[in-house]
Short mmCIF file of C-alpha atoms and ligand atoms in Angstrom, two decimals:
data_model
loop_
_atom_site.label_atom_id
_atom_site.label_comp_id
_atom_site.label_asym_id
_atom_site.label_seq_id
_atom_site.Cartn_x
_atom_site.Cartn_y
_atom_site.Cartn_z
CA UNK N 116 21.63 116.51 -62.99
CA UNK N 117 18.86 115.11 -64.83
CA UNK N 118 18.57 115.32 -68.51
CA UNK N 119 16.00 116.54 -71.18
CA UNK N 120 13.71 114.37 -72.54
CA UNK N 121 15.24 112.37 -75.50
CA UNK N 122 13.46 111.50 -78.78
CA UNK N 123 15.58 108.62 -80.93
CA UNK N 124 14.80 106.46 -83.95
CA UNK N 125 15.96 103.06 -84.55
CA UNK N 126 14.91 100.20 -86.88
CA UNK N 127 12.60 97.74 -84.56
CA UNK N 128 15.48 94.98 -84.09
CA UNK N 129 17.86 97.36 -83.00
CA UNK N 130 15.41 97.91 -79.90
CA UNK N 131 16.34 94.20 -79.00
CA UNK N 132 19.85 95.45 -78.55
CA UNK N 133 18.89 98.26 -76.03
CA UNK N 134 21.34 97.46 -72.89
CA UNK N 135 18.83 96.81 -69.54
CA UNK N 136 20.22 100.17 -68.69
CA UNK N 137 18.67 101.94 -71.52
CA UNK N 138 14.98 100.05 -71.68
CA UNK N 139 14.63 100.88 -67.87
CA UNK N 140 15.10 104.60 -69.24
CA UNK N 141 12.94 104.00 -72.01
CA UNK N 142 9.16 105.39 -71.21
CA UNK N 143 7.53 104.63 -74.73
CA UNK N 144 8.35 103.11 -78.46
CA UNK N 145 5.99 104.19 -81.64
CA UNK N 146 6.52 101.61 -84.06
CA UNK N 147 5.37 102.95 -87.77
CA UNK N 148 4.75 100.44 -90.23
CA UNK N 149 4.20 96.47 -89.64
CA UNK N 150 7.68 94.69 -89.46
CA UNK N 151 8.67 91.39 -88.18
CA UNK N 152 9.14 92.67 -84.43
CA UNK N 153 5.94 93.61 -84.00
CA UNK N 154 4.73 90.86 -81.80
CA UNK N 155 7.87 90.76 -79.83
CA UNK N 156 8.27 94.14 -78.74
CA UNK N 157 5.27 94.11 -76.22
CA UNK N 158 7.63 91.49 -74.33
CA UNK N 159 9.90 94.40 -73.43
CA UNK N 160 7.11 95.80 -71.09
CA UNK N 161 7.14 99.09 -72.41
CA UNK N 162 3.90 100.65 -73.52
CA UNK N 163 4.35 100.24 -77.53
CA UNK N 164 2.13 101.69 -79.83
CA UNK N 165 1.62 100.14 -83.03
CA UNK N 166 0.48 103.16 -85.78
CA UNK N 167 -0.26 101.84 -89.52
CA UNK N 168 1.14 104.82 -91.17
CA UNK N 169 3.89 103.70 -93.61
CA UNK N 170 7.37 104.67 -93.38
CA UNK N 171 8.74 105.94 -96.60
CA UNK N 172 12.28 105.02 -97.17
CA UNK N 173 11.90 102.30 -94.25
CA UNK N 174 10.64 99.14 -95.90
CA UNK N 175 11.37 97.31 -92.26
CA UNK N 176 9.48 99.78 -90.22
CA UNK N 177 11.44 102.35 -87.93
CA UNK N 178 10.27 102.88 -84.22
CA UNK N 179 10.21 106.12 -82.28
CA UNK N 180 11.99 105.63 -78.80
CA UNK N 181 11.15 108.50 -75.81
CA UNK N 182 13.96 107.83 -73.31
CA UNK N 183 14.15 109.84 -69.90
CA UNK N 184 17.31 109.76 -67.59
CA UNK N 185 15.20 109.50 -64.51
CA UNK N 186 13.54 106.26 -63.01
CA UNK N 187 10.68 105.16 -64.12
CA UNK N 188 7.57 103.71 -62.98
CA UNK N 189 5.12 102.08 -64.46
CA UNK N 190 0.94 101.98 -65.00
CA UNK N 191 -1.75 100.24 -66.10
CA UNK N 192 -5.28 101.91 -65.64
CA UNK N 193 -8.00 100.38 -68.43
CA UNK N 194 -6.85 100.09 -71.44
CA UNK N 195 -3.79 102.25 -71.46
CA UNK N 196 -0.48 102.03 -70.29
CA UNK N 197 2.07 104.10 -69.40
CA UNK N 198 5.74 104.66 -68.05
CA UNK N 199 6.09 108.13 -66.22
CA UNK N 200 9.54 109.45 -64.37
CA UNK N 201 7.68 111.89 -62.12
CA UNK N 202 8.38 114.56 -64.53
CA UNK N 203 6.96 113.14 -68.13
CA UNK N 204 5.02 110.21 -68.91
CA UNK N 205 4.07 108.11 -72.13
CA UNK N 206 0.49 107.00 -72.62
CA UNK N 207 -0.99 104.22 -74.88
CA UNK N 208 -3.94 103.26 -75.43
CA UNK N 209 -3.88 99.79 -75.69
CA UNK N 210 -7.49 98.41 -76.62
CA UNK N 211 -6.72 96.11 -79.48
CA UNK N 212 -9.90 94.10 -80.96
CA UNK N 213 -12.66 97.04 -81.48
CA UNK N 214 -15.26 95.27 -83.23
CA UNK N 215 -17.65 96.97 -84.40
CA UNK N 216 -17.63 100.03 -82.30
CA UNK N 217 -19.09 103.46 -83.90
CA UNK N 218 -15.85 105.39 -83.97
CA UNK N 219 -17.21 108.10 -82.08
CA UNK N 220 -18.09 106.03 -79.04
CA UNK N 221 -14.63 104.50 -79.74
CA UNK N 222 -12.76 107.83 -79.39
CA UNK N 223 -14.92 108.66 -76.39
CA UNK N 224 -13.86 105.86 -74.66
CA UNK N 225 -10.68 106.02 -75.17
CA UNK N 226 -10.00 109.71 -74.51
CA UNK N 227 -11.88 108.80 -70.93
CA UNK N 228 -9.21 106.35 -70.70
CA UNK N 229 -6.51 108.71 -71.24
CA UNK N 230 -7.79 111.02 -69.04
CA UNK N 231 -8.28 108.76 -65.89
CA UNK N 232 -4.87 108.00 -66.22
CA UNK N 233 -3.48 111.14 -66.53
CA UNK N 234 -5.87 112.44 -63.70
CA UNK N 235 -4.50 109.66 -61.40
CA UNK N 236 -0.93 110.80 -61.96
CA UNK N 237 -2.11 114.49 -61.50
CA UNK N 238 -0.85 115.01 -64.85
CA UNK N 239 -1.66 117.46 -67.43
CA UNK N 240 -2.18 116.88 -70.90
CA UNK N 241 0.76 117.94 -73.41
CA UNK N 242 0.26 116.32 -77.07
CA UNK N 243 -1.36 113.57 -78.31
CA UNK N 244 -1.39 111.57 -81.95
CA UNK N 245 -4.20 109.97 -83.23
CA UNK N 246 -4.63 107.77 -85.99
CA UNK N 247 -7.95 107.27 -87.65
CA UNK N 248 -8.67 104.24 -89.79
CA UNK N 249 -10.25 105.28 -93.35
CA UNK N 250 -10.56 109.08 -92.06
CA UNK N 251 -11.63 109.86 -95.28
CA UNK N 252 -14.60 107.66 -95.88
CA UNK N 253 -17.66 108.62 -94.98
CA UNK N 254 -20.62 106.56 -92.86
CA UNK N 255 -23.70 107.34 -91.62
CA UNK N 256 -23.33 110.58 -93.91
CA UNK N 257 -20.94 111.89 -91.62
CA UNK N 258 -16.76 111.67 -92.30
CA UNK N 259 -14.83 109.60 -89.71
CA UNK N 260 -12.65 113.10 -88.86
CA UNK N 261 -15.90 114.53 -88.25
CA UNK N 262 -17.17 111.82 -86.55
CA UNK N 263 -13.76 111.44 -84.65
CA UNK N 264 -14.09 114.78 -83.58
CA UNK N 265 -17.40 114.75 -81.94
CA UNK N 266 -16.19 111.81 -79.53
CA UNK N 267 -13.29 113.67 -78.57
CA UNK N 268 -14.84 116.84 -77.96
CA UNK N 269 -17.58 115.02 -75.74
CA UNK N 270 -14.80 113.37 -73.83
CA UNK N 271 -13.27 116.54 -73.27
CA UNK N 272 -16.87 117.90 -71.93
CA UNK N 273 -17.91 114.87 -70.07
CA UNK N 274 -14.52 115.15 -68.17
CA UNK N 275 -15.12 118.53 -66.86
CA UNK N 276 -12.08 119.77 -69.41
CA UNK N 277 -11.96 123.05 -71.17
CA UNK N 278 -12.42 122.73 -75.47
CA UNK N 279 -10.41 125.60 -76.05
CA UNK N 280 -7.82 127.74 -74.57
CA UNK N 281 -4.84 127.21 -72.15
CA UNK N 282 -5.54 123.87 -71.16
CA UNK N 283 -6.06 122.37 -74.67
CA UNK N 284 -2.80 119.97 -76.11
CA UNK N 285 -1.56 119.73 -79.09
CA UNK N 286 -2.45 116.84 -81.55
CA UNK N 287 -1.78 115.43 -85.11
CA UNK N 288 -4.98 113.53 -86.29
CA UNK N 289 -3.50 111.43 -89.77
CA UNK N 290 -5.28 108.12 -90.92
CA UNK N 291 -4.64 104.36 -90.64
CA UNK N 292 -5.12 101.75 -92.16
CA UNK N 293 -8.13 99.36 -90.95
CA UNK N 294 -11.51 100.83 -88.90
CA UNK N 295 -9.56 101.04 -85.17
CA UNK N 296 -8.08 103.99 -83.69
CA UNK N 297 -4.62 104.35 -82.63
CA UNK N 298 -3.73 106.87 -80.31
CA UNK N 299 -0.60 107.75 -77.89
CA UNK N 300 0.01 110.81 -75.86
CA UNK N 301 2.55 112.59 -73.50
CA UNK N 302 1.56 114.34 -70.10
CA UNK N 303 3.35 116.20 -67.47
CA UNK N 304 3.56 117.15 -64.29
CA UNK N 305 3.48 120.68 -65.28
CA UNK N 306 1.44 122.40 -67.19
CA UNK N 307 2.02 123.43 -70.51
CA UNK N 308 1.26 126.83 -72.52
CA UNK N 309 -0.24 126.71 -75.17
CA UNK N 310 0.53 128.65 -78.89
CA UNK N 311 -1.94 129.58 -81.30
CA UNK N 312 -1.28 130.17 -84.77
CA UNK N 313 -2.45 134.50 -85.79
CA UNK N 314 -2.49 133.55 -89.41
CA UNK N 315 -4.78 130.62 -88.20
CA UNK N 316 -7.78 130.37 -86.27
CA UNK N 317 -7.60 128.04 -83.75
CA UNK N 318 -9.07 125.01 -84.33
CA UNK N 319 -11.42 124.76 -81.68
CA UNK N 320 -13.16 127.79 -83.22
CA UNK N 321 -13.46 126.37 -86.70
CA UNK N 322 -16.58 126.98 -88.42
CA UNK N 323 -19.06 124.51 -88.57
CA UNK N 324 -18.37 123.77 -92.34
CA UNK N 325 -15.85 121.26 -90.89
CA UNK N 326 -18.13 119.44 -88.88
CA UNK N 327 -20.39 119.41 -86.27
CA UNK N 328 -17.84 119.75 -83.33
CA UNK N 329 -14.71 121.35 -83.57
CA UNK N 330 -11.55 119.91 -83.27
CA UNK N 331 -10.24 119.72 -80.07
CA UNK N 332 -6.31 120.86 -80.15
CA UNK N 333 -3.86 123.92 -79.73
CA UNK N 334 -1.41 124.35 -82.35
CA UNK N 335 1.43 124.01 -80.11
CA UNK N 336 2.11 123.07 -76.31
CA UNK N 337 5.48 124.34 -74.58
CA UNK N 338 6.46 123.10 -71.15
CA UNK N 339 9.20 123.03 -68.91
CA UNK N 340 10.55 119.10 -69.25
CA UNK N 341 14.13 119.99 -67.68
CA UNK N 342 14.22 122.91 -70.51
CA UNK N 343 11.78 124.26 -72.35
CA UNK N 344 10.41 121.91 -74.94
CA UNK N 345 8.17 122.40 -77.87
CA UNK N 346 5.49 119.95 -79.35
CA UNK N 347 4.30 121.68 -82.50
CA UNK N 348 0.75 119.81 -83.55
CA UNK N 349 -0.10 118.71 -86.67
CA UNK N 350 0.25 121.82 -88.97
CA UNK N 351 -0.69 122.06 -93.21
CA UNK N 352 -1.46 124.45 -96.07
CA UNK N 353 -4.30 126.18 -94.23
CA UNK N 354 -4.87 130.16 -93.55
CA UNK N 355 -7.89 131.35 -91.72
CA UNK N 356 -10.00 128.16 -91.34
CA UNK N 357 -9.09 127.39 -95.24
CA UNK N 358 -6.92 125.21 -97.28
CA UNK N 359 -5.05 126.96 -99.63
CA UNK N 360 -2.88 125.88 -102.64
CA UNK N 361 -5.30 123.48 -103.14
CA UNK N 362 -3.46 120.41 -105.50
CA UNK N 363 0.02 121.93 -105.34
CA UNK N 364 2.03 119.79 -103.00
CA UNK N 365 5.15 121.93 -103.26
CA UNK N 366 2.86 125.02 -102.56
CA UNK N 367 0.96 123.46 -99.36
CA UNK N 368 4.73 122.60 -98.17
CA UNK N 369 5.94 126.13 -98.14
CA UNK N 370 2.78 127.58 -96.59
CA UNK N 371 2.91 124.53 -93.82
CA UNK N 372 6.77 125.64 -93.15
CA UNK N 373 5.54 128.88 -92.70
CA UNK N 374 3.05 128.47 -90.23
CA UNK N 375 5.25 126.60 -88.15
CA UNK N 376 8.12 128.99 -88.89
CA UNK N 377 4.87 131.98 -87.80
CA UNK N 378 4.56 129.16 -84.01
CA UNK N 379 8.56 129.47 -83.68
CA UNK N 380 8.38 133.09 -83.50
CA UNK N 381 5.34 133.05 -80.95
CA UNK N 382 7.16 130.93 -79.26
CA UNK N 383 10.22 133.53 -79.18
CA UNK N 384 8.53 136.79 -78.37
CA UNK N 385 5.91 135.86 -76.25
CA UNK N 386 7.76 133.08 -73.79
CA UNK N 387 11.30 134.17 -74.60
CA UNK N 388 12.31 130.47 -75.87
CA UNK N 389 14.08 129.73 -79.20
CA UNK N 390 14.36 126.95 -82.09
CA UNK N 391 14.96 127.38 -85.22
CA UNK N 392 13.69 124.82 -88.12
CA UNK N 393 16.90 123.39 -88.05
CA UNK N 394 16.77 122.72 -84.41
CA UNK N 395 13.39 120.63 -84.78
CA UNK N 396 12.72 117.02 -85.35
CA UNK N 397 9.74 116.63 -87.69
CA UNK N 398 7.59 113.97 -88.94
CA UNK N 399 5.87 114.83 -92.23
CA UNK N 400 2.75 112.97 -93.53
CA UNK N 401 2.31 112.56 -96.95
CA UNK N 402 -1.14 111.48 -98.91
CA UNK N 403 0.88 110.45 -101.77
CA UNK N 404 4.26 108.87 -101.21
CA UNK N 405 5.33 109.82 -105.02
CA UNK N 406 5.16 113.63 -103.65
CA UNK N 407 8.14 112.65 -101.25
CA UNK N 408 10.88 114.22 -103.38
CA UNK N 409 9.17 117.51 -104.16
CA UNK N 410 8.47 117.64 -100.16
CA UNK N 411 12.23 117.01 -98.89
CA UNK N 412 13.27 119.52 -101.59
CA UNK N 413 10.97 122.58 -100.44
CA UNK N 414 12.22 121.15 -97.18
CA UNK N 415 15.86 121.69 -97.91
CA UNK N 416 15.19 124.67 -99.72
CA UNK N 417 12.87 126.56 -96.81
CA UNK N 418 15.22 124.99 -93.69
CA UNK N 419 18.84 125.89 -95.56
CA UNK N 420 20.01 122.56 -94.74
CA UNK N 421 18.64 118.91 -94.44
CA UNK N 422 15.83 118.17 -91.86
CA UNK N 423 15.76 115.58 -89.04
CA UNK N 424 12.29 114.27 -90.21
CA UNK N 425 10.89 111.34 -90.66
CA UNK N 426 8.13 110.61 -93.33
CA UNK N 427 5.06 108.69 -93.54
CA UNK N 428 2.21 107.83 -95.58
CA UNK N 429 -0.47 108.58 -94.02
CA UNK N 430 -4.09 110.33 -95.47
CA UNK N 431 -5.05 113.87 -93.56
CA UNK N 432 -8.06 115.04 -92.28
CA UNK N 433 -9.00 116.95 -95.01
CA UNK N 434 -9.29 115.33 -98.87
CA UNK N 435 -7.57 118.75 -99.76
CA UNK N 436 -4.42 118.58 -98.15
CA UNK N 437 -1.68 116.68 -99.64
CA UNK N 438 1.03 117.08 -96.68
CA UNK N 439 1.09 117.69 -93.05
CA UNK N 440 3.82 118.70 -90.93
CA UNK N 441 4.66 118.04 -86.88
CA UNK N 442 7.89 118.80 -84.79
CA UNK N 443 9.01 118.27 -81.71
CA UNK N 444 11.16 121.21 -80.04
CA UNK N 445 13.60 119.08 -77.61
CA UNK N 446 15.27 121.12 -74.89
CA UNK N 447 19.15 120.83 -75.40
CA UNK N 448 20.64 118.53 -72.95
CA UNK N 449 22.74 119.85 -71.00
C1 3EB B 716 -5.60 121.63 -89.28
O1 3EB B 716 -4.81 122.54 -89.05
C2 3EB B 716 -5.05 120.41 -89.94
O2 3EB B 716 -7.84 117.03 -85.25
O3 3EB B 716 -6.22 116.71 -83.83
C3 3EB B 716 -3.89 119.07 -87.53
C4 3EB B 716 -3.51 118.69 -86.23
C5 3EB B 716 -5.15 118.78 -87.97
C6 3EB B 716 -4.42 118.04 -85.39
C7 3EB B 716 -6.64 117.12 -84.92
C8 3EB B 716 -6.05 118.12 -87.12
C9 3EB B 716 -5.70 117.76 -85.84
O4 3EB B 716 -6.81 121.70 -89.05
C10 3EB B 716 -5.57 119.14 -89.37
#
């Protein structure tokens, strides 16, 4: 009887310890932060991506494993790579010295990447992360979000996909450090449903005040990996199309739970399936790392009980918010 999907953390050195057992069951590692490892861990032949954001509380870095119990197989198509078990795959993008490449051409290219690999699988597209170096700065006049965001939605278009409704994944979209983008995803087999957010409007209908595309993601994705499981994008302080509780980090933590607390209980009614906020593993960004004990204590205080989450510096896509939150519903093993 196969089991769920598994989502573990470990410092980078432990991954060295893995038995051959468990790295042949191992379909992707996220390492956060810049530790000594980092060099090595490509030599395990498992598609590793490498994302700038800092771990708080983690001075050594802490990795991200995705572990199936099925076996694996393994592809190369361009610059990503991936490890899939017929059911679930990891993606990475692997394209390491980017010059000077306009970062929307960058994102472009690598979202036709990911989709040639995904499309030679027969996959569909659950959730992917992206990490934007200096999101916040602006050339050319334009933002790099922004600018990120036009590349991805003409991806999308110039691959015959859909930029909005059912088929749209989830995403986080957080900066990193340097001018590159970093970017993993998951696909499946199956295809996912996707949840929209009623307090929200989705985000591919944004106004044009945020840019000249809109971004291309669903607030959450739910598919059938041997249970149902949950990826919950990116999610902050924002109501309509606008930020609110603008400078209040405790504030834009509360109304971030809530939104995601509002996607748990589409989740529930609509497609009968059911977490709690205890049940979820999250992974909370914060713009300013001195805001991290105000965040884990509107955490504690909104959850009842401590969080499985791990934090990050990171900035967000919009100078105005000061935390974002993403979870992962995993379907309980069984
Ligand atoms: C928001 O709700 C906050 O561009 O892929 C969250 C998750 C955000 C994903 C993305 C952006 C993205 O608009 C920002």
């Amino acid at each position: 009887m196969p089991e769920a999907l598994q989502l573990l953390r470990a410092m980078p050195a432990a991954l060295f310890r893995q038995s051959p057992e468990q790295l042949a069951r191992t379909l992707g590692i996220v390492q956060y932060g810049v530790g000594e490892a980092d060099a090595d861990l490509h030599q395990l032949g498992i598609p590793v991506a490498k994302i700038s954001a800092l771990p708080l509380n983690a001075p050594d870095g802490i990795c991200e494993i995705w572990r199936s119990s099925l076996p694996i197989h393994e592809g190369r198509a361009g610059d990503v790579h991936w490890r899939d078990d017929g059911t679930v795959a990891f993606l990475t993008w692997e394209r390491g010295d980017t010059g000077e490449a306009a970062l929307e051409d960058m994102t472009d290219a690598a979202y036709r990447a990911l989709f040639a690999a995904i499309n030679s699988q027969n996959h569909h597209l659950l959730r992917v992360w992206n990490y934007i170096g200096e999101i916040n700065d602006d050339s050319a006049g334009l933002e790099r979000y922004r600018q990120f965001n036009i590349g991805r939605q003409q991806a999308f278009v110039g691959s015959g996909r859909s930029v909005a409704g059912e088929s749209v994944p989830a995403a986080s979209a957080l900066g990193a450090n340097g001018s590159t983008l970093e970017l993993f995803a998951l696909s499946s087999r199956h295809a996912a449903i996707t949840i929209e957010n009623p307090r929200q409007i989705s985000a591919y209908r944004y106004p044009a005040d945020y840019g000249p595309r809109a971004p291309t993601f669903s607030r959450a994705s739910l598919v059938d990996i041997f249970g149902a499981t949950l990826f919950i994008s990116g999610t902050a302080s924002i109501v309509g199309h606008q930020t609110v509780h603008q400078g209040d980090c405790r504030a834009q933590t509360r109304e971030t739970l809530h939104n995601i607390q509002i996607l748990l209980d589409e989740t529930r009614l609509r497609h009968g399936a059911v977490w709690t906020l205890q049940d979820l593993e999250f992974k909370v960004y914060l713009r300013f790392s001195s805001d991290l004990p105000t965040v884990l204590e509107e955490m504690e205080r909104v959850i009842a009980g401590p969080a499985k989450a791990l934090f990050l510096q990171a900035d967000i896509c919009r100078r105005d918010l000061l935390v974002e939150i993403e979870a992962v519903g995993l379907a309980s093993a069984s």
